Short mmCIF file of C-alpha atoms in Angstrom, two decimals:
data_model
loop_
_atom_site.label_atom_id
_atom_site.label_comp_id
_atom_site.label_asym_id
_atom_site.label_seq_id
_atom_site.Cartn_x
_atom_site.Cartn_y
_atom_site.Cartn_z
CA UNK A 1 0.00 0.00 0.00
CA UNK A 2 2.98 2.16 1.02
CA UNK A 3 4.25 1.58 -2.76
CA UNK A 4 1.37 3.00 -3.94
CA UNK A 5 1.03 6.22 -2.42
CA UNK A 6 4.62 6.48 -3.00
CA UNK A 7 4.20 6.31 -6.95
CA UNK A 8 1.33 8.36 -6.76
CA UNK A 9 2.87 11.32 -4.57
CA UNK A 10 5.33 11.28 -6.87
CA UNK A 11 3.42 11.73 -9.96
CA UNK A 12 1.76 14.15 -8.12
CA UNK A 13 4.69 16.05 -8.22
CA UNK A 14 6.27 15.38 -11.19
CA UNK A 15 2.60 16.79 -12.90
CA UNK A 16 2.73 19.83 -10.40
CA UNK A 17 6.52 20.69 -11.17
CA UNK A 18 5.65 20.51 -15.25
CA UNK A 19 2.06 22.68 -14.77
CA UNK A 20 3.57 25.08 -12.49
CA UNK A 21 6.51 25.54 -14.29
CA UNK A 22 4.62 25.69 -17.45
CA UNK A 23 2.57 28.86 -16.21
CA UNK A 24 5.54 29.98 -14.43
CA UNK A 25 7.52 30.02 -18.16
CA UNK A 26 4.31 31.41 -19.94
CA UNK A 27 3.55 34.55 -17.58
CA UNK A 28 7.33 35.48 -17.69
CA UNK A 29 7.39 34.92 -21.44
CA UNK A 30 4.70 37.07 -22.12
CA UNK A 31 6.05 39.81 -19.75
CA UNK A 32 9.41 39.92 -21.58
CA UNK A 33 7.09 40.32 -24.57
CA UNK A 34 5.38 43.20 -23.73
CA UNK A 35 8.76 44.39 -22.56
CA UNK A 36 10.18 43.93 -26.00
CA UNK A 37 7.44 45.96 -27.47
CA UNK A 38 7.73 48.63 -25.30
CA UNK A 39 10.98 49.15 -25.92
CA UNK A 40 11.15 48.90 -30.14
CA UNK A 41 7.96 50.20 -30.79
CA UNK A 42 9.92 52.09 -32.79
CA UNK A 43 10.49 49.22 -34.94
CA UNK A 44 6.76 48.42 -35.42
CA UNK A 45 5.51 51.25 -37.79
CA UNK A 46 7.81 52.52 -41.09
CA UNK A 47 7.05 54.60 -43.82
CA UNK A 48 7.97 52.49 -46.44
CA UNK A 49 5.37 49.90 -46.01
CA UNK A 50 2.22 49.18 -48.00
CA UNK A 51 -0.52 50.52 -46.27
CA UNK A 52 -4.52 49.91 -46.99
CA UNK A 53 -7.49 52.12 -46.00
CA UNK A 54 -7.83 55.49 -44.75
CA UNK A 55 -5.06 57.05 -43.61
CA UNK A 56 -6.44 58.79 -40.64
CA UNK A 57 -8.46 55.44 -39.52
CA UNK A 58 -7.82 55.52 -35.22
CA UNK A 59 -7.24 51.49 -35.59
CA UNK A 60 -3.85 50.28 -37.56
CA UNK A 61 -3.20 46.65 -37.93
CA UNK A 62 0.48 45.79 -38.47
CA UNK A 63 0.90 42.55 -40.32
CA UNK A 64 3.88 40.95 -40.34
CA UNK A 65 3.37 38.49 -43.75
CA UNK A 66 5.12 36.23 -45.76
CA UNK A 67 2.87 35.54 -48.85
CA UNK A 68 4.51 32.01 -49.18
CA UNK A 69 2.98 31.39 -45.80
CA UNK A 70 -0.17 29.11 -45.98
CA UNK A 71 -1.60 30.57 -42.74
CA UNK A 72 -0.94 34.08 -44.42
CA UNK A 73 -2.91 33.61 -47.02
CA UNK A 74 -5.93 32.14 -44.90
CA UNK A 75 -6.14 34.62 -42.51
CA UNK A 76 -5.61 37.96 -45.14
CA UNK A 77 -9.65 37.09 -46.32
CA UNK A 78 -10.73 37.79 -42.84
CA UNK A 79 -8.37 40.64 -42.41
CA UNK A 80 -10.18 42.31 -45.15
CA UNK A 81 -13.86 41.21 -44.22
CA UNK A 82 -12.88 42.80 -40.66
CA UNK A 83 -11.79 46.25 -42.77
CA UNK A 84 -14.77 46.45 -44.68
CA UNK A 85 -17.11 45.84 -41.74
CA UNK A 86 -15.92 49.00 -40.20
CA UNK A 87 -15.17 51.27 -43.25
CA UNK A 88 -12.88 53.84 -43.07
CA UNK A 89 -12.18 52.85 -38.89
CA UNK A 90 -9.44 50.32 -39.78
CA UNK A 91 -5.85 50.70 -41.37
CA UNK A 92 -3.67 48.15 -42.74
CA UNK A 93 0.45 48.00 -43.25
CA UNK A 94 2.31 45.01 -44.36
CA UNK A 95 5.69 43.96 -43.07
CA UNK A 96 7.30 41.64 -45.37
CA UNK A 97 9.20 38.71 -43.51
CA UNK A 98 9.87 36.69 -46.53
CA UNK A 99 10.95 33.45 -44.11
CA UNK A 100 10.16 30.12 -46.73
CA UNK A 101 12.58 29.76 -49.24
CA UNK A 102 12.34 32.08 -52.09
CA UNK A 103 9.93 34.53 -50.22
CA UNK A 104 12.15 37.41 -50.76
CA UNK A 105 11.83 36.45 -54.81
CA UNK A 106 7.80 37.49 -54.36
CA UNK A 107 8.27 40.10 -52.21
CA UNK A 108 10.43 41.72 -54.91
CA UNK A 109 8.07 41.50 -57.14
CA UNK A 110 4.97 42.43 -54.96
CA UNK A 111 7.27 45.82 -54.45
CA UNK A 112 7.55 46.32 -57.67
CA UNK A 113 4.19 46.16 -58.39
CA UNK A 114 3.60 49.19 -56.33
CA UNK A 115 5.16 51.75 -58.72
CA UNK A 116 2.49 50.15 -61.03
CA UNK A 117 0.07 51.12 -58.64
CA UNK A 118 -1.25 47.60 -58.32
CA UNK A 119 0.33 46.13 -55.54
CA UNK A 120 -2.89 45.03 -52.88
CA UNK A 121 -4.45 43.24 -56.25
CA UNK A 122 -1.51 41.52 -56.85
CA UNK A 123 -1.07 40.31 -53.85
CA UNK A 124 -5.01 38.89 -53.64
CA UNK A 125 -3.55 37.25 -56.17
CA UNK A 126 -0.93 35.61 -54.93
CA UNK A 127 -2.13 34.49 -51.57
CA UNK A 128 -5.37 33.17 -53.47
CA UNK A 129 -3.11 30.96 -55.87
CA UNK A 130 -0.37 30.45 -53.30
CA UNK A 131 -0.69 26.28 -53.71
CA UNK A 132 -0.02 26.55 -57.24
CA UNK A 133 3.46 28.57 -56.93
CA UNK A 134 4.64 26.73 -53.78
CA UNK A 135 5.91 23.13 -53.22
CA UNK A 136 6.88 21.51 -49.51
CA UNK A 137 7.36 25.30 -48.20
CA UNK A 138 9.21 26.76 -51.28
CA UNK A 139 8.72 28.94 -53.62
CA UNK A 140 8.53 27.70 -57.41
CA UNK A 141 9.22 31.56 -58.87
CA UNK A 142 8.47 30.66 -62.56
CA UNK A 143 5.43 29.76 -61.54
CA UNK A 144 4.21 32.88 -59.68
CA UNK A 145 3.09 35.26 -63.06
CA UNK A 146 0.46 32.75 -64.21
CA UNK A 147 -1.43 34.24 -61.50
CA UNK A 148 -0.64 38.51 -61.92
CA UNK A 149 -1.90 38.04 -65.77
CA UNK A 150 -4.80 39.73 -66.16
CA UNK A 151 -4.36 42.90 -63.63
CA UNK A 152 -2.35 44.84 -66.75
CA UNK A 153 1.10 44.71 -65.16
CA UNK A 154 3.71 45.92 -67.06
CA UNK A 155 6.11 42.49 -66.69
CA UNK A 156 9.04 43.88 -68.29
CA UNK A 157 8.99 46.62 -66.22
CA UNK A 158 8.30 44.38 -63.08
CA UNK A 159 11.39 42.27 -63.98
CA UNK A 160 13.49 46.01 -63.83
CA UNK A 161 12.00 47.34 -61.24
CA UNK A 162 12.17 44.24 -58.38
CA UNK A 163 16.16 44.72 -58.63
CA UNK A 164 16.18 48.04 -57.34
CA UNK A 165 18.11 48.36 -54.42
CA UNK A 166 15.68 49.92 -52.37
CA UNK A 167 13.45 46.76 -52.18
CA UNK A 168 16.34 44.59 -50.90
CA UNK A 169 17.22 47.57 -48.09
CA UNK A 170 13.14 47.41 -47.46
CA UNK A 171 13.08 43.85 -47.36
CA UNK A 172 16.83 43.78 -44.72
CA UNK A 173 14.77 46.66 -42.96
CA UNK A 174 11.16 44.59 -42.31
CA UNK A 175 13.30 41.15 -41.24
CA UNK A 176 15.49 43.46 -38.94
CA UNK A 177 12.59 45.05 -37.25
CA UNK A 178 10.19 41.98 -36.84
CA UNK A 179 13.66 40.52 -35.48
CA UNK A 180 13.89 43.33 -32.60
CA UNK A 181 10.02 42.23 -31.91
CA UNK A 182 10.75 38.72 -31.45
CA UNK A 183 8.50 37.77 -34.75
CA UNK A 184 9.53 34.48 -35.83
CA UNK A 185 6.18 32.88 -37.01
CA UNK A 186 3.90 34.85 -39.83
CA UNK A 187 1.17 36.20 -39.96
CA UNK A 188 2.00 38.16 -36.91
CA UNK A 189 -0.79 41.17 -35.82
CA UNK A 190 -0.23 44.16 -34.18
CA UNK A 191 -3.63 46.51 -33.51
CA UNK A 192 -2.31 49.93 -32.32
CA UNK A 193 1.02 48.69 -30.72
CA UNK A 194 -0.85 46.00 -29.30
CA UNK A 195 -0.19 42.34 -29.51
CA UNK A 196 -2.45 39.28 -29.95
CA UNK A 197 -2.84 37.70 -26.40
CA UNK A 198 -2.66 34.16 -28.09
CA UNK A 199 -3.10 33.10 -31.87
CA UNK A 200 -5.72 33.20 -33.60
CA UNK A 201 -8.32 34.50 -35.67
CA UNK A 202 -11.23 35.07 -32.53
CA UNK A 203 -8.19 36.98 -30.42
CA UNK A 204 -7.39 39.21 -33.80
CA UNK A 205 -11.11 40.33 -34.11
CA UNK A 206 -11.76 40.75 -30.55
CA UNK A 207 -8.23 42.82 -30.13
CA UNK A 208 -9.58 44.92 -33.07
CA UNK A 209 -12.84 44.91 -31.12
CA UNK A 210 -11.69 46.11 -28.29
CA UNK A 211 -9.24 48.83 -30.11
CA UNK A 212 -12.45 50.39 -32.50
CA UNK A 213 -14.52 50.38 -29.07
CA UNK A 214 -11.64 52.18 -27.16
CA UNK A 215 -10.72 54.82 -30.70
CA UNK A 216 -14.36 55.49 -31.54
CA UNK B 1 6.21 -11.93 4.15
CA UNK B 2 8.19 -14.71 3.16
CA UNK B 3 12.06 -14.94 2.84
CA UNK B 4 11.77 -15.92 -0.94
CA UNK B 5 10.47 -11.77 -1.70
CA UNK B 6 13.24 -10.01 0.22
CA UNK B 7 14.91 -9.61 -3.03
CA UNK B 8 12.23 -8.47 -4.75
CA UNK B 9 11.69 -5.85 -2.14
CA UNK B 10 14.96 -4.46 -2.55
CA UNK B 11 14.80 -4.21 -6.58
CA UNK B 12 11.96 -2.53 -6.21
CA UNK B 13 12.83 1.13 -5.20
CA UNK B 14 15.42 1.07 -7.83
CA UNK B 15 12.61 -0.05 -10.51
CA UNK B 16 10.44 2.43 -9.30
CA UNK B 17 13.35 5.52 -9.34
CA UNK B 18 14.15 4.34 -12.75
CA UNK B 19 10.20 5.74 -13.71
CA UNK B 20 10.39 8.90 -11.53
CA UNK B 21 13.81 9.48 -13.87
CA UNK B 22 11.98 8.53 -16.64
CA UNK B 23 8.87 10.67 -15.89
CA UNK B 24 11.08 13.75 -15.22
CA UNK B 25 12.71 12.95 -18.15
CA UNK B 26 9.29 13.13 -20.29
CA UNK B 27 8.22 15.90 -18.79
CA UNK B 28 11.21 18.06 -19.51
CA UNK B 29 11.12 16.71 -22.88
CA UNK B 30 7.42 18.32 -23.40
CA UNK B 31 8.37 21.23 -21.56
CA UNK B 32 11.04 22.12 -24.37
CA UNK B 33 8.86 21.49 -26.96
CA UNK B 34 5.72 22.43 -25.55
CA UNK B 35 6.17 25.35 -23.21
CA UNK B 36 9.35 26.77 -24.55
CA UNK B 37 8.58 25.91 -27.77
CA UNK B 38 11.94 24.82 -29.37
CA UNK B 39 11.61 22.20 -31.88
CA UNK B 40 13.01 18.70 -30.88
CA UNK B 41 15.93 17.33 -33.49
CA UNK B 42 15.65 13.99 -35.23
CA UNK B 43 18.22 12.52 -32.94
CA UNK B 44 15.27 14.25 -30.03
CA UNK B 45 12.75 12.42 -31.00
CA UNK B 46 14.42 9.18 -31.60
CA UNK B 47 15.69 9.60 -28.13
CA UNK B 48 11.76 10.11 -27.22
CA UNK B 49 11.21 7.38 -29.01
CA UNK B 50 13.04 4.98 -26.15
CA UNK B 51 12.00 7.29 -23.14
CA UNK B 52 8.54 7.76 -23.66
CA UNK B 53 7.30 4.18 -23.30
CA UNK B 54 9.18 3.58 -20.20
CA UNK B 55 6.74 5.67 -18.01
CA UNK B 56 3.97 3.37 -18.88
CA UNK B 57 5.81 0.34 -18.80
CA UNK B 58 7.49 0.63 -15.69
CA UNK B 59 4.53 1.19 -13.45
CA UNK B 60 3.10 -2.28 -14.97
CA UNK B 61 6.17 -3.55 -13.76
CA UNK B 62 5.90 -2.07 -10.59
CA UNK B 63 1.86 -3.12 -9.40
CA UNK B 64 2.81 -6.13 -8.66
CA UNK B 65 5.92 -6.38 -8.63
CA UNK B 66 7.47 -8.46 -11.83
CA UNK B 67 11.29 -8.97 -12.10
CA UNK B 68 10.86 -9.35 -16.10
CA UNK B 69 10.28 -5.81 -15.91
CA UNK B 70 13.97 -5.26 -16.50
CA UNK B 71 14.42 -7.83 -19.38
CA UNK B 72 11.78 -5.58 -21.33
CA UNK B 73 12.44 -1.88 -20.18
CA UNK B 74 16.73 -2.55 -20.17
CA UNK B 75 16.53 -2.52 -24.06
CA UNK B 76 14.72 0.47 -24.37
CA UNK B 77 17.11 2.35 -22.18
CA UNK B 78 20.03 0.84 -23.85
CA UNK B 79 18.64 2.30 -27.12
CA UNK B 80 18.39 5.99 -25.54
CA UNK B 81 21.30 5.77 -24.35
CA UNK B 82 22.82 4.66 -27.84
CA UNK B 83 21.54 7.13 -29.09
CA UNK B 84 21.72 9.89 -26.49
CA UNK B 85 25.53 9.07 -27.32
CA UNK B 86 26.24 9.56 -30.58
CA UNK B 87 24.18 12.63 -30.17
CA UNK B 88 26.64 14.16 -27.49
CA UNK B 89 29.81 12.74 -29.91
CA UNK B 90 28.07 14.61 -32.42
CA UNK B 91 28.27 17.89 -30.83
CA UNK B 92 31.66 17.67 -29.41
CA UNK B 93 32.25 17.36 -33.14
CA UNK B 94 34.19 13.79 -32.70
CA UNK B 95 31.39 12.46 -35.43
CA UNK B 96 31.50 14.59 -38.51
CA UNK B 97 29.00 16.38 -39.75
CA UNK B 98 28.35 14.30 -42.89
CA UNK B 99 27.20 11.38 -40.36
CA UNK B 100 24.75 13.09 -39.13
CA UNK B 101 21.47 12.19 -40.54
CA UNK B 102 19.22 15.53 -40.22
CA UNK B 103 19.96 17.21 -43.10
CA UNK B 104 16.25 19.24 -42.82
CA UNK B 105 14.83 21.00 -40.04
CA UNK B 106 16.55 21.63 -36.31
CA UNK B 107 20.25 20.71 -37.01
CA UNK B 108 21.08 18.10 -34.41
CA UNK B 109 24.72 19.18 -33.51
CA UNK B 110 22.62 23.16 -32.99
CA UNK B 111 23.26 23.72 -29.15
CA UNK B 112 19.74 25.32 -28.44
CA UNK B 113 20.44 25.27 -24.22
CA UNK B 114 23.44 25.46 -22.31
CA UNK B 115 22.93 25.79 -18.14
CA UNK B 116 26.31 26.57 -15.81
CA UNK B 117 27.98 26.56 -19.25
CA UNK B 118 27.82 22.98 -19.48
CA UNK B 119 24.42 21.42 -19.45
CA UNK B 120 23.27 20.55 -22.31
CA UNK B 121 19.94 19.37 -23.49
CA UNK B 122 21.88 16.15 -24.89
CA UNK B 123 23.81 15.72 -21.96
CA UNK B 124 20.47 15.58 -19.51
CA UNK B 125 19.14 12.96 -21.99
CA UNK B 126 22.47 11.18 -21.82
CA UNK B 127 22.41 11.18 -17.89
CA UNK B 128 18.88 9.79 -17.66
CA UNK B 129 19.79 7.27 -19.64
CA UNK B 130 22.51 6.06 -17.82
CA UNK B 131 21.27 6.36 -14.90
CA UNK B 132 17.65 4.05 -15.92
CA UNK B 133 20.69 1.91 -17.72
CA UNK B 134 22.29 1.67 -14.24
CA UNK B 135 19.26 1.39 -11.28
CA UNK B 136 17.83 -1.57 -13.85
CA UNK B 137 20.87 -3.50 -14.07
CA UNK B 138 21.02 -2.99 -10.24
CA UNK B 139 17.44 -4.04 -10.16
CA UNK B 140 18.40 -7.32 -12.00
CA UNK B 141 21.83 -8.45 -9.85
CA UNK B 142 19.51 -7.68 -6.79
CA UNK B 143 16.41 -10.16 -7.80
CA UNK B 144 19.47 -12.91 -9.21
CA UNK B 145 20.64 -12.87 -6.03
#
């Protein structure tokens, strides 16, 4: 009988240690987090960065994207749908992490469809094709024009333009930043400065929720 | 009791520490992946592979008591420890590199923890081992005796 209160004290305690240190881990985590933030919000916002909606809207969403990223391109849909619930309330920026292989190849050339003026429909485009330009995480580049025919980009001038050496420093610039914010998974939300408390779509519209309720 | 148990009763607490080592050990092993999140190696999750069963097996060996326990959990932990091994020879770089079979994903000879400058992630793996290795062999000259 001993025995067996022995083994189960100590499985007790094993479980406790593991729980408590889990939550322990978790609250601490989350502090240096918000820590982070705090100190390179400077980091979150830049001019250079493609930005949707009205420019005076009291809500911003920072997105960090990859548009090789599968999650990316399911969760962009809803990003919109929550923009055009609340016209005009909500403004969106993209950070580009380009972090599968051959990401930085598509962010080129989603950069250098903004001098064409075309840049949010071509990247619809992309994340609503993404499985037939991408293959076990990588990106197949030939394969990512099929998609862009059809919004009257100027290719040739595409192919010039995505070499410019601006678009590499803007590209350095985005990875650095989402580096000093500890993003390392895509898509990453900010909503004002402001975290998601967990991931997820639910958290992302109840964060912008909260942020339209507190702004308007 | 009779005298025929006594050595049972003495292999027993070493049985039994060999599953709160291997409990801990599990444990840990989710709490990397789990709560802190770093991704678990190939030569991680083979080394899972030989830990994980041994916290359910053990406690079947344990209620009753049943000396065979050791002739079935000794080869697991001879495995982990195998393994736990070549992954320590790996990162002391006495293997080369081109032995190393993860050529995708976490690379195995990456040193993702170090405690006291030290302590290793490999090296805790390698310790459990030896010491379930050690307490079951114990276990077994104890009940031949």
């Amino acid at each position: 009988m001993n025995k067996k209160l022995l083994f189960a004290g100590a499985a007790i305690v094993l479980v406790a240690a593991f729980i408590g240190g889990a939550l322990l881990y978790k609250s601490e985590s989350a502090q240096q987090t918000s820590q982070v933030l705090e100190r390179n919000q400077a980091n979150l916002v830049k001019s250079h960065s493609p930005t949707l909606g009205n420019p005076n809207a009291k809500v911003h969403i920072v997105e960090f994207l990859d548009p090789a990223c599968g999650t990316c391109a399911a969760f962009y849909p809803h990003v919109k749908q929550i923009m055009a619930a609340n016209p005009d309330k909500i403004r969106l920026s993209v950070r580009h992490v380009p972090f599968h292989k051959g990401a930085d190849y598509v962010v080129k050339v989603l950069e250098a469809t903004r001098k064409q003026g075309k840049y949010w429909q071509a990247l619809e485009a992309l994340l609503a094709s993404q499985d037939t330009w991408t293959r076990d995480h990588t990106v197949l580049p030939e394969m990512i024009w099929k998609p862009l025919e059809g919004l009257g980009l100027n290719f040739e001038q595409i192919a010039i333009d995505m070499t410019a050496p601006e678009i590499a420093q803007r590209i350095e610039q985005d990875l650095a930043d989402a580096k000093a914010l500890n993003v390392t998974k895509t898509p990453e939300y900010f909503v004002n400065g402001k975290p998601l408390p967990s991931f997820g779509l639910e958290p992302l519209r109840q964060l912008v929720k909260d942020e339209l309720a507190r702004a308007y | 009791m009779t005298a025929g148990d006594r050595p049972l009763d003495a292999a027993w607490p070493l049985v039994f520490g060999c599953w709160v080592v291997a409990g801990a050990s599990t444990l840990g092993a989710l709490f990397l992946s789990e709560v802190m999140e770093l991704p678990p190696c190939v030569l991680c999750w083979y080394q899972r592979i030989f830990m994980f069963p041994l916290v359910i097996l053990l406690p079947l060996g344990l209620f009753p008591f049943d000396p065979r326990i050791v002739r079935y959990a000794l080869p697991l932990a001879v495995g982990g420890w195998l393994v736990a091994a070549f992954h320590l020879l790996l990162i002391a770089g006495i293997i080369p590199e081109s032995m190393k079979p993860c050529t995708q994903g976490v690379p195995c000879a990456d040193v993702q923890i170090q405690w006291l400058g030290f302590v290793t992630i490999p090296l805790l793996s390698f310790v459990a081992f030896s010491t379930i290795c050690a307490l079951l062999i114990g276990a077994r000259l104890r009940i031949s005796r």
